[in-house]
PDB file of C-alpha atoms and ligand atoms in Angstrom:
ATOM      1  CA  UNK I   1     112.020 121.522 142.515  1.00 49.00           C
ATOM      2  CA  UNK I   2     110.948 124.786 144.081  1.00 56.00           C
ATOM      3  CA  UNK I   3     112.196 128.288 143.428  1.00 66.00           C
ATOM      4  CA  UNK I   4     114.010 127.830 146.946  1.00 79.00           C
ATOM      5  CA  UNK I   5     115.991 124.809 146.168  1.00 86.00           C
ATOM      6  CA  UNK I   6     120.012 125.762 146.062  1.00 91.00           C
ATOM      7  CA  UNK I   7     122.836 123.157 144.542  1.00 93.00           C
ATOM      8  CA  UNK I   8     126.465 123.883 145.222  1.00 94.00           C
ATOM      9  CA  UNK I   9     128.978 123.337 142.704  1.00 96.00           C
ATOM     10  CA  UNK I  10     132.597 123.173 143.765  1.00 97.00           C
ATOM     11  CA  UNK I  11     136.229 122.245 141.854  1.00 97.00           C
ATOM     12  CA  UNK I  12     138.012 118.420 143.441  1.00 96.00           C
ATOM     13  CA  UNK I  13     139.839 120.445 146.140  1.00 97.00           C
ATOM     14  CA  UNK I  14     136.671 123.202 147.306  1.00 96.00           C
ATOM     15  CA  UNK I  15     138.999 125.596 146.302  1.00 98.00           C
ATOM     16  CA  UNK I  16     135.890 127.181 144.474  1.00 98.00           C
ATOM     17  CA  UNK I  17     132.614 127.415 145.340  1.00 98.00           C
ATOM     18  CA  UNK I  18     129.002 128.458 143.569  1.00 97.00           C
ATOM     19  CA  UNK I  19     125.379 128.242 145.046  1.00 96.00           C
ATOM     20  CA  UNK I  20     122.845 128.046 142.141  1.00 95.00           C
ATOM     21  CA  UNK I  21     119.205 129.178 143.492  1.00 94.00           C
ATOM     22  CA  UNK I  22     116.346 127.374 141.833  1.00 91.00           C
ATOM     23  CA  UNK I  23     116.270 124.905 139.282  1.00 90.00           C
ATOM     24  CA  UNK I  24     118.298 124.886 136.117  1.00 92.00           C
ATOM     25  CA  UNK I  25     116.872 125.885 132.850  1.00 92.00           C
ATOM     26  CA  UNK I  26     118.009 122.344 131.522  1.00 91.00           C
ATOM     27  CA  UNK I  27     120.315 119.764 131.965  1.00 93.00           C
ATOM     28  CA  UNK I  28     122.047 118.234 128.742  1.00 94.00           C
ATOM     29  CA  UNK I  29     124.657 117.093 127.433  1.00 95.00           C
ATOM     30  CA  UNK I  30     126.518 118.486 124.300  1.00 96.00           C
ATOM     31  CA  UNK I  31     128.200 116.909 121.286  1.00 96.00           C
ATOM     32  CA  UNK I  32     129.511 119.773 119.258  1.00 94.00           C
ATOM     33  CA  UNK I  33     132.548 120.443 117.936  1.00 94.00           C
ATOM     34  CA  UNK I  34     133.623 123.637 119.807  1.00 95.00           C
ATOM     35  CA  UNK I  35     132.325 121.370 123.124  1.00 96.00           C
ATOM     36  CA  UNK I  36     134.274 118.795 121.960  1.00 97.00           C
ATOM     37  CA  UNK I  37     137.763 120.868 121.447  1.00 96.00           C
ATOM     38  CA  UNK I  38     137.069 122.894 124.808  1.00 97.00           C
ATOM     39  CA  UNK I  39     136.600 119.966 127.007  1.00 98.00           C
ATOM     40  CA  UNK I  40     139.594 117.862 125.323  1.00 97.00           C
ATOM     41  CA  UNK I  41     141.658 121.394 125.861  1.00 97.00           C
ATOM     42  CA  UNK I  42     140.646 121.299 129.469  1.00 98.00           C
ATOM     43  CA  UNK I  43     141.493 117.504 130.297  1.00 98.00           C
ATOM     44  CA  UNK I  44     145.056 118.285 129.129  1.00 97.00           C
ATOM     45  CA  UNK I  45     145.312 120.632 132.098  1.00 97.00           C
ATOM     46  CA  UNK I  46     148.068 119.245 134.801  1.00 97.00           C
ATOM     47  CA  UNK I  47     145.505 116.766 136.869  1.00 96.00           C
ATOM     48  CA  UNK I  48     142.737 117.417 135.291  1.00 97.00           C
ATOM     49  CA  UNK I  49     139.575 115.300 135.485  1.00 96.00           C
ATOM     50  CA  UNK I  50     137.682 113.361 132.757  1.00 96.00           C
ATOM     51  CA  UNK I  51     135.088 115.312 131.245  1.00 97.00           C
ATOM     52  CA  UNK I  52     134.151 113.611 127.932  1.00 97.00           C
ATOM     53  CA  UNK I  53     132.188 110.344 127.422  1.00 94.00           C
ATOM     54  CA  UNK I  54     132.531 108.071 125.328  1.00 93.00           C
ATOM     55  CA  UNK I  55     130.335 109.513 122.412  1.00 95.00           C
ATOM     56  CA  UNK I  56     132.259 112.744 122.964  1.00 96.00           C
ATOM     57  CA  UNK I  57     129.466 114.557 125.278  1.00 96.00           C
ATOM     58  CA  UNK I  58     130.052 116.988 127.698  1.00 97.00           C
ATOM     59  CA  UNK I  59     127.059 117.060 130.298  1.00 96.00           C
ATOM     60  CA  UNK I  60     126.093 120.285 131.199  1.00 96.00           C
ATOM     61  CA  UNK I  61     123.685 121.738 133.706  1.00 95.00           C
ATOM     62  CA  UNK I  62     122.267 125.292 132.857  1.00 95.00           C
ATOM     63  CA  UNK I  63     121.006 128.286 135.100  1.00 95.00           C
ATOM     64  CA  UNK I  64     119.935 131.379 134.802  1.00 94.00           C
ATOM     65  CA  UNK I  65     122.947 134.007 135.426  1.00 95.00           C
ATOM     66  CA  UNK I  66     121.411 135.712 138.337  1.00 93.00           C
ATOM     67  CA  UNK I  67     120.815 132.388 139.705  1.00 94.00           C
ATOM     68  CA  UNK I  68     124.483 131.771 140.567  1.00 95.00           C
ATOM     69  CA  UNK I  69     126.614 133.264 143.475  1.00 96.00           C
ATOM     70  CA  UNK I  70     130.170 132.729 143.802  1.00 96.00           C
ATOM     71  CA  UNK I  71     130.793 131.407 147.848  1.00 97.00           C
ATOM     72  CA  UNK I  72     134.604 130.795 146.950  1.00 97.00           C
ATOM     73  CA  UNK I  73     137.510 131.118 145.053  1.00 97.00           C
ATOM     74  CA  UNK I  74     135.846 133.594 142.694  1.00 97.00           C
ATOM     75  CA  UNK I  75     139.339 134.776 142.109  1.00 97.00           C
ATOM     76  CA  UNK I  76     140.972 131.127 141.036  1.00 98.00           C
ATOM     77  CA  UNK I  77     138.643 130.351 138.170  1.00 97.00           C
ATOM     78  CA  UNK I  78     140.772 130.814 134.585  1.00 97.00           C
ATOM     79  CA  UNK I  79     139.643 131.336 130.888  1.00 96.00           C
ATOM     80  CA  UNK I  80     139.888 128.861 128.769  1.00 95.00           C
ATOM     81  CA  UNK I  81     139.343 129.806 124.920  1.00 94.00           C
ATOM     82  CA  UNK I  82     139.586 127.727 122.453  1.00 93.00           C
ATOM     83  CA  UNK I  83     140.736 129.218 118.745  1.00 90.00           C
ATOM     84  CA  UNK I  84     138.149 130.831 116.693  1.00 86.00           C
ATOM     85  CA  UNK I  85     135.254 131.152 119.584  1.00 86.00           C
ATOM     86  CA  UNK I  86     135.173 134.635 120.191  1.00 86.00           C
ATOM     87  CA  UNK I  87     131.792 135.049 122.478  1.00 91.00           C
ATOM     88  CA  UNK I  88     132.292 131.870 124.656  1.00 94.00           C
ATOM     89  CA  UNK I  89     134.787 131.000 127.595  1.00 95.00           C
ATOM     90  CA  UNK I  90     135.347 128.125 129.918  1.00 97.00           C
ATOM     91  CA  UNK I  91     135.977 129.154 133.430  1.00 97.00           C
ATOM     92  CA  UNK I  92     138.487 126.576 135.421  1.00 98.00           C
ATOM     93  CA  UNK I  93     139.387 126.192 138.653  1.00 98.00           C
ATOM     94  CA  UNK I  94     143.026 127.057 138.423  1.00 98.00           C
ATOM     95  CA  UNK I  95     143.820 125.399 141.966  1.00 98.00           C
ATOM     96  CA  UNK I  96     142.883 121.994 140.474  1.00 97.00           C
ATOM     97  CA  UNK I  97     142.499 122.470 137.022  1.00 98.00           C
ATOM     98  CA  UNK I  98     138.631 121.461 137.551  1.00 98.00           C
ATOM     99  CA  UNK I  99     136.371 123.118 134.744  1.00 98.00           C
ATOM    100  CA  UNK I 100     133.897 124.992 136.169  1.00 98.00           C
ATOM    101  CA  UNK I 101     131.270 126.420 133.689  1.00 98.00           C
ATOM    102  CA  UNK I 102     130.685 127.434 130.331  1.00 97.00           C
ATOM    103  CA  UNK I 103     129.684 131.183 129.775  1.00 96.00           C
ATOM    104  CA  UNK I 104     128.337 131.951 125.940  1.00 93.00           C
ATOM    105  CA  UNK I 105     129.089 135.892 126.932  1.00 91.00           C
ATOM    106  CA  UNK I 106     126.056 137.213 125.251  1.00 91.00           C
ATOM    107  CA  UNK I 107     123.629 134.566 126.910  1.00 93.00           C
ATOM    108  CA  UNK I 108     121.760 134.902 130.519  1.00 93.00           C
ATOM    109  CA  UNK I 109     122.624 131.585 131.093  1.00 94.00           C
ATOM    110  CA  UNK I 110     125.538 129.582 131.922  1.00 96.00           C
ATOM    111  CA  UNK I 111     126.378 126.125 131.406  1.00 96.00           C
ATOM    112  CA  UNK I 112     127.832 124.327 134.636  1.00 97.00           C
ATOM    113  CA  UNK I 113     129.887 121.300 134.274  1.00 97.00           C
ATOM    114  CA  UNK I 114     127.396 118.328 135.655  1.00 95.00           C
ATOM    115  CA  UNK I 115     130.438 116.597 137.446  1.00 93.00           C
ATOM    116  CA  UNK I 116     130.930 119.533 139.553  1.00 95.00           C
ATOM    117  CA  UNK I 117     127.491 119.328 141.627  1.00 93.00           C
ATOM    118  CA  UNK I 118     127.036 117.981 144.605  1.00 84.00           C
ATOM    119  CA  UNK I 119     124.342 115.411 145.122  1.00 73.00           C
ATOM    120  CA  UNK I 120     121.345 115.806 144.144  1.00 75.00           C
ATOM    121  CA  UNK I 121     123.227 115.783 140.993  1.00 72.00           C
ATOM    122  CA  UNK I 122     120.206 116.797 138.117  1.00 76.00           C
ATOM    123  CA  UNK I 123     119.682 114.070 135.473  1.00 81.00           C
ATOM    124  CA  UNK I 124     120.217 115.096 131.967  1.00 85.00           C
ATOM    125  CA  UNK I 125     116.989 115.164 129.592  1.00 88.00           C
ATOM    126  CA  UNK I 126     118.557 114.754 126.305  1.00 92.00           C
ATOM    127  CA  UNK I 127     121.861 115.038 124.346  1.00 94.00           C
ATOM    128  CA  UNK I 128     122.074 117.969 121.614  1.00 94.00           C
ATOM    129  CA  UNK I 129     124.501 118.477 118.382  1.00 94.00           C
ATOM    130  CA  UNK I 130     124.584 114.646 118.159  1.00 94.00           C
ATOM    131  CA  UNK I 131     125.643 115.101 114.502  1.00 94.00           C
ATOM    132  CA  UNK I 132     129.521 115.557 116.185  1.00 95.00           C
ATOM    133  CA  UNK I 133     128.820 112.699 117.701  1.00 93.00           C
ATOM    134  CA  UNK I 134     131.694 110.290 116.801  1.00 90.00           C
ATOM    135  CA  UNK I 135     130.865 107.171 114.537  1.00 88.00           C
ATOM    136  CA  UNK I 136     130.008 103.736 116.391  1.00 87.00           C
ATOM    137  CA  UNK I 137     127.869 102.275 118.874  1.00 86.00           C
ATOM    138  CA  UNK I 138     125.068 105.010 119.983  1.00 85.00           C
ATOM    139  CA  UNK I 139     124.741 105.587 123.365  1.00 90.00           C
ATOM    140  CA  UNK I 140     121.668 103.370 124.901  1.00 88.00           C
ATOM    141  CA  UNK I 141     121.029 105.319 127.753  1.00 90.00           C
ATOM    142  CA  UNK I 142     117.141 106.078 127.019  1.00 91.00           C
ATOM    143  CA  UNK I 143     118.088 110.045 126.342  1.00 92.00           C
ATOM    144  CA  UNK I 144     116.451 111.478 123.501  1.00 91.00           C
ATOM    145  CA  UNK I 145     118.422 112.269 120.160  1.00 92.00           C
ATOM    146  CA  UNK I 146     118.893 115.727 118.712  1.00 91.00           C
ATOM    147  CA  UNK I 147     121.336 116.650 115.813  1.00 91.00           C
ATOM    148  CA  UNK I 148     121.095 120.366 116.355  1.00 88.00           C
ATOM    149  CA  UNK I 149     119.415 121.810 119.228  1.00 80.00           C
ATOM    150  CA  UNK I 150     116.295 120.450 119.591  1.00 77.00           C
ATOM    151  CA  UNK I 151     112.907 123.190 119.945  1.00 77.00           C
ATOM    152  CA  UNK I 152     112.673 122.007 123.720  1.00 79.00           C
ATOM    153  CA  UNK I 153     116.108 123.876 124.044  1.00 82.00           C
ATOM    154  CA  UNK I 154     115.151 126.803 122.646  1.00 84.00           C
ATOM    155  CA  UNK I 155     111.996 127.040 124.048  1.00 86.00           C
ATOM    156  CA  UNK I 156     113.269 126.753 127.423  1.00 87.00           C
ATOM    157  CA  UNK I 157     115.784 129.098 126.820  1.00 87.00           C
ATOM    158  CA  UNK I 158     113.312 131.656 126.048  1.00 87.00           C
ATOM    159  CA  UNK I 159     110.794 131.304 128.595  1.00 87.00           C
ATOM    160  CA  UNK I 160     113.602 131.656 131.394  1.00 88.00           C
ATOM    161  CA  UNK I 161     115.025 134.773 129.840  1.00 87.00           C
ATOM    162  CA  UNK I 162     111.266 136.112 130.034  1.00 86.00           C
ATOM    163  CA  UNK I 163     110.885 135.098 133.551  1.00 86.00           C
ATOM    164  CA  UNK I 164     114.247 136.887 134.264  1.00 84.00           C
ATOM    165  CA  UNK I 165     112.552 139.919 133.302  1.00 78.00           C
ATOM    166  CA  UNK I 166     114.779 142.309 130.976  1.00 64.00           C
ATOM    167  CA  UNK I 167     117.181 143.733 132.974  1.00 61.00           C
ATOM    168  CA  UNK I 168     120.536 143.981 130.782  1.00 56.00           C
ATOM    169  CA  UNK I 169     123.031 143.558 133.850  1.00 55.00           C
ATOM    170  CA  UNK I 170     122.245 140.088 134.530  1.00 51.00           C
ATOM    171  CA  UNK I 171     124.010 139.158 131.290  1.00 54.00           C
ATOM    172  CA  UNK I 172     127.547 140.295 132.736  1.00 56.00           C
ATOM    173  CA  UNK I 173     128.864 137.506 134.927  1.00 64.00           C
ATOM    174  CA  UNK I 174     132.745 138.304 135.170  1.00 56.00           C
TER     175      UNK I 174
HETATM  176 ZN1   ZN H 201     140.235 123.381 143.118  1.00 64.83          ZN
END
């Protein structure tokens, strides 16, 4: 995947639309608690699609934050907060009630909900927090374990920030 590549993202109806340039930082899919509460606060939504699967995971595909243009609809995506997370929203598509992306506000990344890309849709590498994960059959699916965030995650997390060079703009999205 070349620096060139681009993905789009869009909500059911294309009432919104993002171009991501590059590849993502990581694709994964989260089991914590806060990712568990946001995405079961977002499939309450009117029409809302299933995000959640059946180990309580939320897959997420992450790019650097001057990586991602809005096309359309910039002006439909909603917050969604749920209580006690101060520094993190959840942008949805209020046309469709579609959840859009994650934004932890202090990051230079954002986490885009995997359902939302259009094909080639990027495979997820691992699952994270799997501690939340509920109790019962694992999931078999060949992706490795973490209980916290796992030193891949981190370290990936760092080396994009460094190749985003420090400019402190890029960390404002909306
Ligand atoms: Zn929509």
């Amino acid at each position: 995947m070349g620096s060139s590549m681009k993905l789009t993202v869009a909500c059911r109806c294309n009432g919104v639309k993002i171009e991501l340039t590059g590849s993502p930082i990581l694709v994964s899919v989260c089991h914590c608690d806060d990712c568990q509460r946001g995405s079961a606060q977002i499939e309450r939504l009117p029409g809302a699609p299933k995000i959640l699967d059946r180990w309580g995971g939320t897959p997420y595909v992450l790019y650097r934050k001057d990586r991602i243009r809005f096309l359309e609809g910039r002006e439909l995506l909603i917050e969604q907060r749920i209580p006690g997370e101060k520094n993190t929203k959840r942008l949805v598509a209020s046309c469709c009630n579609s959840p859009v992306l994650l934004d932890f506000e202090p990051g230079h990344w954002v986490s885009l909900y995997q359902q939302r890309f259009d094909a080639p849709v990027p495979q997820a590498l691992m699952r994270v927090q799997t501690r939340f994960m509920p109790p019962g059959d694992p999931p078999e699916d060949g992706l490795p374990r973490h209980r916290a965030f796992s030193f891949g995650v981190i370290t990936r997390l760092l080396a994009s920030r460094i190749a985003m060079g420090f400019r402190r703009k890029d960390s404002a999205l909306l």
